[in-house]
XYZ file of C-alpha atoms in Angstrom:
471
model
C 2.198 -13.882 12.250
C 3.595 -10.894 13.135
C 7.413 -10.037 12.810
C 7.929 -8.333 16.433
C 9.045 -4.527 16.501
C 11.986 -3.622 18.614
C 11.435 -1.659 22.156
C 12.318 1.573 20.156
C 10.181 1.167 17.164
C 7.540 0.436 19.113
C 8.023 3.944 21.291
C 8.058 5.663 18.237
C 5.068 4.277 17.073
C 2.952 4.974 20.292
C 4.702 8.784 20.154
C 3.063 9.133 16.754
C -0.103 7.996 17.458
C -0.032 10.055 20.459
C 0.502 13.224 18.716
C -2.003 12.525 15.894
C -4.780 12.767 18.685
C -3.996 14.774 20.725
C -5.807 15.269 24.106
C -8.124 12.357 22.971
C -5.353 9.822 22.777
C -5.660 9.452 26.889
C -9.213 8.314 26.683
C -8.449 5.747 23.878
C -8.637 1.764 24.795
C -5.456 0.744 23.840
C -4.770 -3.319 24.327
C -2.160 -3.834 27.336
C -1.395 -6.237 30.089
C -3.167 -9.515 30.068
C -5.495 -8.818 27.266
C -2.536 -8.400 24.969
C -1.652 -12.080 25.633
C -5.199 -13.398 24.849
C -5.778 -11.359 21.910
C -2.310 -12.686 20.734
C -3.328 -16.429 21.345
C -6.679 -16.053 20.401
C -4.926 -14.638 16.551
C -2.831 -17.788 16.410
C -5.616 -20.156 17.371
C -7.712 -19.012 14.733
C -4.160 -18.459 12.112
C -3.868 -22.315 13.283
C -7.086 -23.157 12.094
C -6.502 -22.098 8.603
C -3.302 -22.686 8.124
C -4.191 -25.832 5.788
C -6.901 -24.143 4.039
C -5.288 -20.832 3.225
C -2.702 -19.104 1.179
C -1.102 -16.246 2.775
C 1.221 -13.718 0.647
C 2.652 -10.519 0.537
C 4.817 -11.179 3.948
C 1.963 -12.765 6.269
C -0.082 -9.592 5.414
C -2.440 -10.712 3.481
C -5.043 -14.139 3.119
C -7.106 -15.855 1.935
C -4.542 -15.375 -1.410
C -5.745 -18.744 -3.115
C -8.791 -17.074 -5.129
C -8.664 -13.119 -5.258
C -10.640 -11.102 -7.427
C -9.167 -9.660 -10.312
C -8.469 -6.159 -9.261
C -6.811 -7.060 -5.828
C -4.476 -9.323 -7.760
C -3.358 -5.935 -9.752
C -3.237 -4.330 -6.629
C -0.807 -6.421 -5.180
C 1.594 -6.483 -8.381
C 1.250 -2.716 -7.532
C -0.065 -1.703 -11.154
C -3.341 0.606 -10.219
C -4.484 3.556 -10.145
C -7.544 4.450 -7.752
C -8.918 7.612 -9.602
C -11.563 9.270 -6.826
C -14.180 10.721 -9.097
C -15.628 12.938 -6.636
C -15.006 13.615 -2.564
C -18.935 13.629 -2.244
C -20.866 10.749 -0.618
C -24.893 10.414 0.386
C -24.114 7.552 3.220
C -23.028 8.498 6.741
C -21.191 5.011 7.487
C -19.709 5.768 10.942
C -16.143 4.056 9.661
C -15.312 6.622 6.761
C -11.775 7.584 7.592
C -12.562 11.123 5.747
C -14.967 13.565 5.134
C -16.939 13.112 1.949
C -18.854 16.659 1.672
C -17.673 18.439 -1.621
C -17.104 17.260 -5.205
C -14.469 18.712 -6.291
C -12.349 17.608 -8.977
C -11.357 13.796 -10.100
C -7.899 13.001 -8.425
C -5.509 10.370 -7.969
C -1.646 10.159 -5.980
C -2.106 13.881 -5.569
C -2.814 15.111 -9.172
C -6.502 16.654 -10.313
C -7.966 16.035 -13.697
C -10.376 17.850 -15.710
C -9.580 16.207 -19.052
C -9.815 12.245 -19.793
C -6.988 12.567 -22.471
C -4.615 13.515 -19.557
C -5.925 10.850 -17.254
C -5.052 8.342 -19.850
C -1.523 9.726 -20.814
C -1.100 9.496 -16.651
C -2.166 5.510 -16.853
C 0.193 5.456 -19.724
C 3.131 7.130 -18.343
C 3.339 4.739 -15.273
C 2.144 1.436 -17.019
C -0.810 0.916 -14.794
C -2.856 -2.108 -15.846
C -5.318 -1.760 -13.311
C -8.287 1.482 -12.753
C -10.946 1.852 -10.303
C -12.903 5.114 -9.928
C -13.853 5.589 -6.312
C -15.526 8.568 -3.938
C -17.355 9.255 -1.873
C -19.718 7.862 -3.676
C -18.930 7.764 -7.647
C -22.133 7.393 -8.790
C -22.863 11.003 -7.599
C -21.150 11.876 -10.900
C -21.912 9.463 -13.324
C -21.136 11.439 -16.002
C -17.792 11.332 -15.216
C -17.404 8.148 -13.887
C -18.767 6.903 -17.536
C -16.485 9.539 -19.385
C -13.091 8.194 -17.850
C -13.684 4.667 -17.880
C -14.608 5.045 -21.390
C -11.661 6.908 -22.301
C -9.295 4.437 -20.458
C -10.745 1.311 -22.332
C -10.892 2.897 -25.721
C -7.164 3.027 -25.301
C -6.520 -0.105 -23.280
C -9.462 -2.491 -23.985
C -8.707 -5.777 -22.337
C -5.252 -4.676 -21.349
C -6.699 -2.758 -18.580
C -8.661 -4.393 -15.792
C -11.471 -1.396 -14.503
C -13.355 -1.575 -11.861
C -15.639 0.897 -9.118
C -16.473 0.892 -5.798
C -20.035 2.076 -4.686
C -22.922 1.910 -2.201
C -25.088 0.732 -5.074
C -27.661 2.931 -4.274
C -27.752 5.209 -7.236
C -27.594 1.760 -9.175
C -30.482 0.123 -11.422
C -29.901 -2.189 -14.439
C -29.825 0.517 -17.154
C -27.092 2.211 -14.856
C -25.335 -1.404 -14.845
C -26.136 -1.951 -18.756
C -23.986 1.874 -19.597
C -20.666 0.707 -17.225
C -20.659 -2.263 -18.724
C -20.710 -0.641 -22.109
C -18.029 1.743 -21.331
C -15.805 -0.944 -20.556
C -16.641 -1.819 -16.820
C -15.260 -5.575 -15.600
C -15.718 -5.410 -12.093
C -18.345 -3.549 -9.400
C -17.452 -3.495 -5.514
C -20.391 -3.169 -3.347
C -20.028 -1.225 0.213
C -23.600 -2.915 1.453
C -22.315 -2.000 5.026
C -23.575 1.897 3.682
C -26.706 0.144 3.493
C -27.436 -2.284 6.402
C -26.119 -4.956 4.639
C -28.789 -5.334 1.477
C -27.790 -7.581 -1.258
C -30.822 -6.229 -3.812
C -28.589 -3.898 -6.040
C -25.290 -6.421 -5.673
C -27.698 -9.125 -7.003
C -29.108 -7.258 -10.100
C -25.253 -6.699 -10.970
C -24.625 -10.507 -11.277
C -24.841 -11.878 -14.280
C -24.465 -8.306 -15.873
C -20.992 -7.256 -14.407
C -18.354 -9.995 -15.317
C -16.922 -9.604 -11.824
C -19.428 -8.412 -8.572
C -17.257 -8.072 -5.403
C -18.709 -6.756 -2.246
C -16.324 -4.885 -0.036
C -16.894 -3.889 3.563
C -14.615 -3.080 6.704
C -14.996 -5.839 9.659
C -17.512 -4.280 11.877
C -17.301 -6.712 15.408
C -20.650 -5.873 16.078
C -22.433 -6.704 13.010
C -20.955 -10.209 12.674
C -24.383 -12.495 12.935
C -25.400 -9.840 9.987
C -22.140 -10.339 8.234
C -22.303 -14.393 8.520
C -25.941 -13.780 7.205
C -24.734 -11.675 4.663
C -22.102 -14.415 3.581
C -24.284 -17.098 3.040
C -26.941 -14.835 0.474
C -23.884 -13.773 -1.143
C -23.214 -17.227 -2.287
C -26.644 -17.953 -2.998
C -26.634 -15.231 -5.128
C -23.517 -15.976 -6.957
C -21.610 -12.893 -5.575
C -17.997 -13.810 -6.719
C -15.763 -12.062 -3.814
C -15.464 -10.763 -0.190
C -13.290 -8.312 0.760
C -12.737 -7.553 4.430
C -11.104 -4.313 5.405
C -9.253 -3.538 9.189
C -11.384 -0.661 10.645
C -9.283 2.422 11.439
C -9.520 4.996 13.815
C -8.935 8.798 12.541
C -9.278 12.261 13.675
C -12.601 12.238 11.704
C -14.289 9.448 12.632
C -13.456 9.383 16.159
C -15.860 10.718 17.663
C -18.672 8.158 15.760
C -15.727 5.204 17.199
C -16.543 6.670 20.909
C -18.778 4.221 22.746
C -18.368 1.393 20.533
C -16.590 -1.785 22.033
C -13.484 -1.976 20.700
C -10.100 -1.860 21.421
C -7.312 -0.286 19.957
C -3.815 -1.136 18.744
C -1.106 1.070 17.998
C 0.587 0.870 14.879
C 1.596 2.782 11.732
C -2.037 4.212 12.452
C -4.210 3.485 14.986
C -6.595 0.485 14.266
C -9.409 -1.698 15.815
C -8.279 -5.456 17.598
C -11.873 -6.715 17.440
C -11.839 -5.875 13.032
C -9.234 -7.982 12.436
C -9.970 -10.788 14.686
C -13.697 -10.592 13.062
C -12.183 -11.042 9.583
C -10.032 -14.102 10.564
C -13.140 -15.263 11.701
C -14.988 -14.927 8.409
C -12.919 -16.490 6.631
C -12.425 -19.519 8.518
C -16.560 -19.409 8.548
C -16.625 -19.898 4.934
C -14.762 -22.414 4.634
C -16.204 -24.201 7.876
C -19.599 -23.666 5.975
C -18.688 -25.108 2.911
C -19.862 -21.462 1.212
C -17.637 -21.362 -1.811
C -17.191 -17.597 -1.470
C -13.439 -16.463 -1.458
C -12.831 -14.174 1.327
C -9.877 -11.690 1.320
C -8.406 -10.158 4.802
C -7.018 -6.678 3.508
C -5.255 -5.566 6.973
C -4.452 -1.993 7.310
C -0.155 -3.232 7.368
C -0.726 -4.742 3.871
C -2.567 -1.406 2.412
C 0.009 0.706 4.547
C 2.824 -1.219 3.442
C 2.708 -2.557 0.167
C 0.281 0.215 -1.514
C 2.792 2.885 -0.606
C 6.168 0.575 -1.839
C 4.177 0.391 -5.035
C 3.702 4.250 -5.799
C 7.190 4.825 -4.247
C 8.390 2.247 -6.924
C 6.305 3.769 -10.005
C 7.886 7.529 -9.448
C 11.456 6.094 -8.519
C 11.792 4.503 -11.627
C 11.316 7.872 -13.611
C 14.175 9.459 -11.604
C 16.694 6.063 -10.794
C 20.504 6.899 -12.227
C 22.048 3.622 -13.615
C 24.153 3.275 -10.937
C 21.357 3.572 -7.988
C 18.631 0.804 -6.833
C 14.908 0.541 -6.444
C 14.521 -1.609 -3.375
C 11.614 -4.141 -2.838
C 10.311 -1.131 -0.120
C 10.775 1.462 -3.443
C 13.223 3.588 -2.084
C 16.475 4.487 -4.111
C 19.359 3.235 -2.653
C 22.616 5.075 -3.598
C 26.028 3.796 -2.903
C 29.343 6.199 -2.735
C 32.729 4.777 -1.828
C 34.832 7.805 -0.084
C 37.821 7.674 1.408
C 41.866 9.338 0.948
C 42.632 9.830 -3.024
C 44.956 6.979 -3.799
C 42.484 4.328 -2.330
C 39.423 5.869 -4.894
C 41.485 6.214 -7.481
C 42.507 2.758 -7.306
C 38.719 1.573 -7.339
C 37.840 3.518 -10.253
C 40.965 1.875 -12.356
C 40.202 -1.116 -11.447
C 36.167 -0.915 -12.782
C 38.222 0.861 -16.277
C 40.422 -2.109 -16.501
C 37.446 -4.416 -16.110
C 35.621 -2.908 -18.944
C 32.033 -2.991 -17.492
C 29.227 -1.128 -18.590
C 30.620 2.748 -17.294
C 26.980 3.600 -16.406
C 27.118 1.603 -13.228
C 29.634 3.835 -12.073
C 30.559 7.801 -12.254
C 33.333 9.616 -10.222
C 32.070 12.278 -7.488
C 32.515 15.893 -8.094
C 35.844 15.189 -5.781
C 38.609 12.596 -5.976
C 37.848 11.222 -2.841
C 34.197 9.814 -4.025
C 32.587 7.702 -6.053
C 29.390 6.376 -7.126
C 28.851 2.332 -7.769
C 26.189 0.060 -8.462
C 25.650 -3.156 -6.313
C 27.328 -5.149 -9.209
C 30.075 -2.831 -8.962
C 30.954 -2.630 -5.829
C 30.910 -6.324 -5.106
C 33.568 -6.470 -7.785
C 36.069 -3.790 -5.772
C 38.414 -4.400 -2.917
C 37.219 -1.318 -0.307
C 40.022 -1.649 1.821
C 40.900 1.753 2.971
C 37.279 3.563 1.984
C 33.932 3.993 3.326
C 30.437 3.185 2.243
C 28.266 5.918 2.067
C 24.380 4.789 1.632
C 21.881 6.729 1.152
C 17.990 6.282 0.198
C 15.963 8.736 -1.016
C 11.887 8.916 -2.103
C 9.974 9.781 -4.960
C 6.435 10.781 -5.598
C 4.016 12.368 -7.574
C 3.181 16.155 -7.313
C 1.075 18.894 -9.456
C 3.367 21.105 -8.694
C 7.061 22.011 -8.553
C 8.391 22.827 -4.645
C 11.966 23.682 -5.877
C 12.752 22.101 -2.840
C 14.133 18.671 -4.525
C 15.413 17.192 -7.607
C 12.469 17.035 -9.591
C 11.025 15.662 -13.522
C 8.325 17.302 -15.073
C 5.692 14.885 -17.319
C 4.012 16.715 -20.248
C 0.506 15.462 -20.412
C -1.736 16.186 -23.687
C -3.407 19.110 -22.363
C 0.263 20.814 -22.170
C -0.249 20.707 -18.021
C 2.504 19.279 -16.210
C 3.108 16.659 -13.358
C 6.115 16.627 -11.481
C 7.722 13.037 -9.688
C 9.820 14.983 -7.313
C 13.206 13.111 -5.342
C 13.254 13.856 -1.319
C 16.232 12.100 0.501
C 15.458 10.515 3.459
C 18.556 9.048 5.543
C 22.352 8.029 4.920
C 24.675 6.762 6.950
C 27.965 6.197 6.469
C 29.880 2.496 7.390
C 33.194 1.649 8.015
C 35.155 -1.595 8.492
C 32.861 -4.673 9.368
C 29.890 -2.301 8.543
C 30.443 -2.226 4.839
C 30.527 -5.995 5.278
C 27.258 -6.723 7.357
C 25.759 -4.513 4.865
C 27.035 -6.157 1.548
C 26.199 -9.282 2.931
C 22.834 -8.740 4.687
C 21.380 -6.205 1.388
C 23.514 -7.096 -1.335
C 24.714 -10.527 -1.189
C 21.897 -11.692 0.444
C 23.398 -13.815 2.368
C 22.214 -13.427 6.194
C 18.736 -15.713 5.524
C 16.601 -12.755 7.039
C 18.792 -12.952 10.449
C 18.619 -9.380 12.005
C 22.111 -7.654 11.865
C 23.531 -6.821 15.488
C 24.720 -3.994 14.102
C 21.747 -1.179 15.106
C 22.974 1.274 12.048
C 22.827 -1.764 10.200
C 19.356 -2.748 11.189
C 18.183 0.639 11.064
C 18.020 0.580 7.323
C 15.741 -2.340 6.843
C 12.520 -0.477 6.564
C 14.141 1.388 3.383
C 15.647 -2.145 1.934
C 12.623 -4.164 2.236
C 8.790 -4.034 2.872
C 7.979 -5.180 7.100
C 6.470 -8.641 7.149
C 3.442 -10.122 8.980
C 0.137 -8.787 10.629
C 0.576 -5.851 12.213
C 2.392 -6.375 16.575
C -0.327 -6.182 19.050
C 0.478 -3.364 21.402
């Protein structure tokens, strides 16, 4: 289930929503009143229904987890890399969250490549152990769809799981028989591009080791969808993948009309979706269908997708003494306070001998910097705790703005994995305690801290659990 959002998180949610559209927002359906309740009770009837037959993971956000297909699974250890071959796409699905009207060049987490050899030194460079190339629609371009994923498995092989996502309608077996041979394990089918055909997803089985089809929840299609499910399995289709509809700026005009309702949130996305896809899955299992379906909310994507890139940069720019939290911020701790009381920390960590990269004096004698291990070990009687998180990510470009690392990549171009701080707060007295022992000791069993400073800082510490709150 959800884990409920406080009054004022909430606020600030609906605030941001409201700004992203504008003079639209007022004409919006958003869920309120009494049809809150009932959407609420009709999401735990049907969570009650499967609770015995499914596996939920990553915080609530995501089910059915008991049989995933291969690439989500490297998804949610948070080692892929989506490389979008092309921005160009020859379907008008009325749920594409962007417009998909020039080629450009291939891209992925903000950088452009031209050359293959720099594409794999990136996959390198991070430890990625999972590809897909992606659009629009990749098959646009199949000359370089075929020339990275060739390049990536020469150097990989079985190390690296590949896989695409297409419409399948630039796909025939001779374009099946050349992915395969560069290397290709698994094809994703979008067959709500193309009112819900199976024909090209069936010519992949049997070719493809893996044949996934993956479509957003679409309320209105459902008898086509539970139609769709039951060829699927005839067919030997090995995985469904059910995505949240969300509402942009772009699409919003082809959402207008349509019955939904809306729920605010880190974005704005569609009640009805969801509730469809909890649906589904308890359908196949109801049927007896023997096809795994996968709810991939928009929270889980939002969430744990974003952790996982702010995790891959931090680690290029951490200092021994700092912390990657489970959200993938860096968390650095300072003790500051009069001279006498510092000084007396930092001869106490000499006089224990431990490793002096978990600590290092501040440019003043008032401050200085410890490691969770550290500072568990010092009496901070007289001092403060200064914490302060701070984000990495990937440019293609220096801003000179931040702290910043450049990556040489074969073709002598750089990328940069830039470091923007993002809060700090200082604590004093029982603060330093509630915060040792609710982030470093561990020791609150996920209780909430009454402390609001204290609280505040949860969304850098650790990744929010459950569905997304129904408001």
């Amino acid at each position: 289930m959800a884990l409920s959002l406080r009054f004022d998180q909430r606020a600030e949610l609906v605030e941001l929503n409201r700004q992203e559209y504008g003079a639209t927002y007022a004409d919006l359906p958003f869920l309120s009143g009494e049809s809150n309740l009932l959407a609420m009770r009709r999401r735990s009837e049907l969570l009650g229904l499967l609770e015995d037959r499914v596996k939920t993971g990553c915080g609530g956000s995501k089910l059915d987890m008991r049989d995933l297909a291969p690439g989500c699974r490297i998804c949610i250890a948070g080692d892929w890399s989506c490389l979008f071959v092309n921005g160009r796409c020859n379907a008008h699905c009325f749920y594409c969250p962007s417009r998909q009207d020039q080629t450009g060049l291939p891209t992925t987490n903000r950088l452009t490549f031209c050359s293959t050899v720099d594409y794999v030194a990136y996959l390198e460079q991070f430890g990625f152990r999972g590809m897909s190339l992606s659009g629009g629609e990749p098959l646009l371009t199949p000359g370089r769809c075929l020339a990275f994923l060739s390049a990536a498995k020469h150097r990989f092989g079985s190390q690296l799981h590949a896989w695409m996502y297409t419409n399948g309608t630039r796909i025939d077996r001779e374009m099946l028989l050349r992915l395969v041979d560069a290397g290709l394990d698994e094809l994703r089918f979008d067959i709500g591009a193309v009112n819900y055909g199976l024909d090209k997803a069936r010519l992949a089985v049997g070719v493809v080791p893996t044949v996934t089809v993956e479509i957003p929840a679409v309320p209105e299609d459902r008898q086509q969808l539970m139609l769709a499910m039951v060829e699927m399995a005839d067919a030997g289709i090995n995985y469904l993948n059910l995505h949240q509809l969300r509402l942009t700026p772009y699409n919003s005009s082809r959402f207008a009309g349509r019955p939904y309702t809306y729920l605010h949130g880190e974005k704005v996305t569609v009640l009805e979706s969801e509730l469809l896809a909890l649906e589904m899955i308890h359908y196949s299992y109801q049927k007896n269908l023997g096809l795994p379906v996968n709810y991939c909310s928009f929270v889980y994507k939002n969430r744990y997708q974003r952790a996982a890139a702010r995790r891959r940069s931090g680690l290029l720019m951490r200092k021994p003494y700092e912390a990657l939290t489970s959200a993938g911020y860096l968390r650095t701790l300072a003790l500051s306070g009069p001279e006498p009381h510092v000084q007396r920390i930092l001869a106490h960590l000499r006089r224990l001998n431990q490793d002096p990269n978990l600590w290092a004096p501040g440019q003043t004698l008032q401050r200085i910097y410890v490691s969770p291990e550290s500072c568990l070990l010092c009496d901070l009687t007289g001092v403060d705790l200064i914490v302060s998180y701070s984000e990495c990510t990937i440019r293609d470009s220096v801003s000179y703005r931040h702290p910043f690392k450049e990556i040489k990549l074969p073709s002598g171009r750089k990328a940069v994995v830039e470091r923007r701080a993002v809060t700090e707060v200082t604590l004093s007295g029982e603060g330093v305690g509630e915060f040792i022992c609710h982030f470093l000791q561990h020791a609150a069993n996920g209780l909430p801290s009454k402390d609001r400073q204290i609280s505040g800082l949860l969304a850098y510490e650790s990744v929010g659990e459950g569905l997304q709150d129904y408001f």
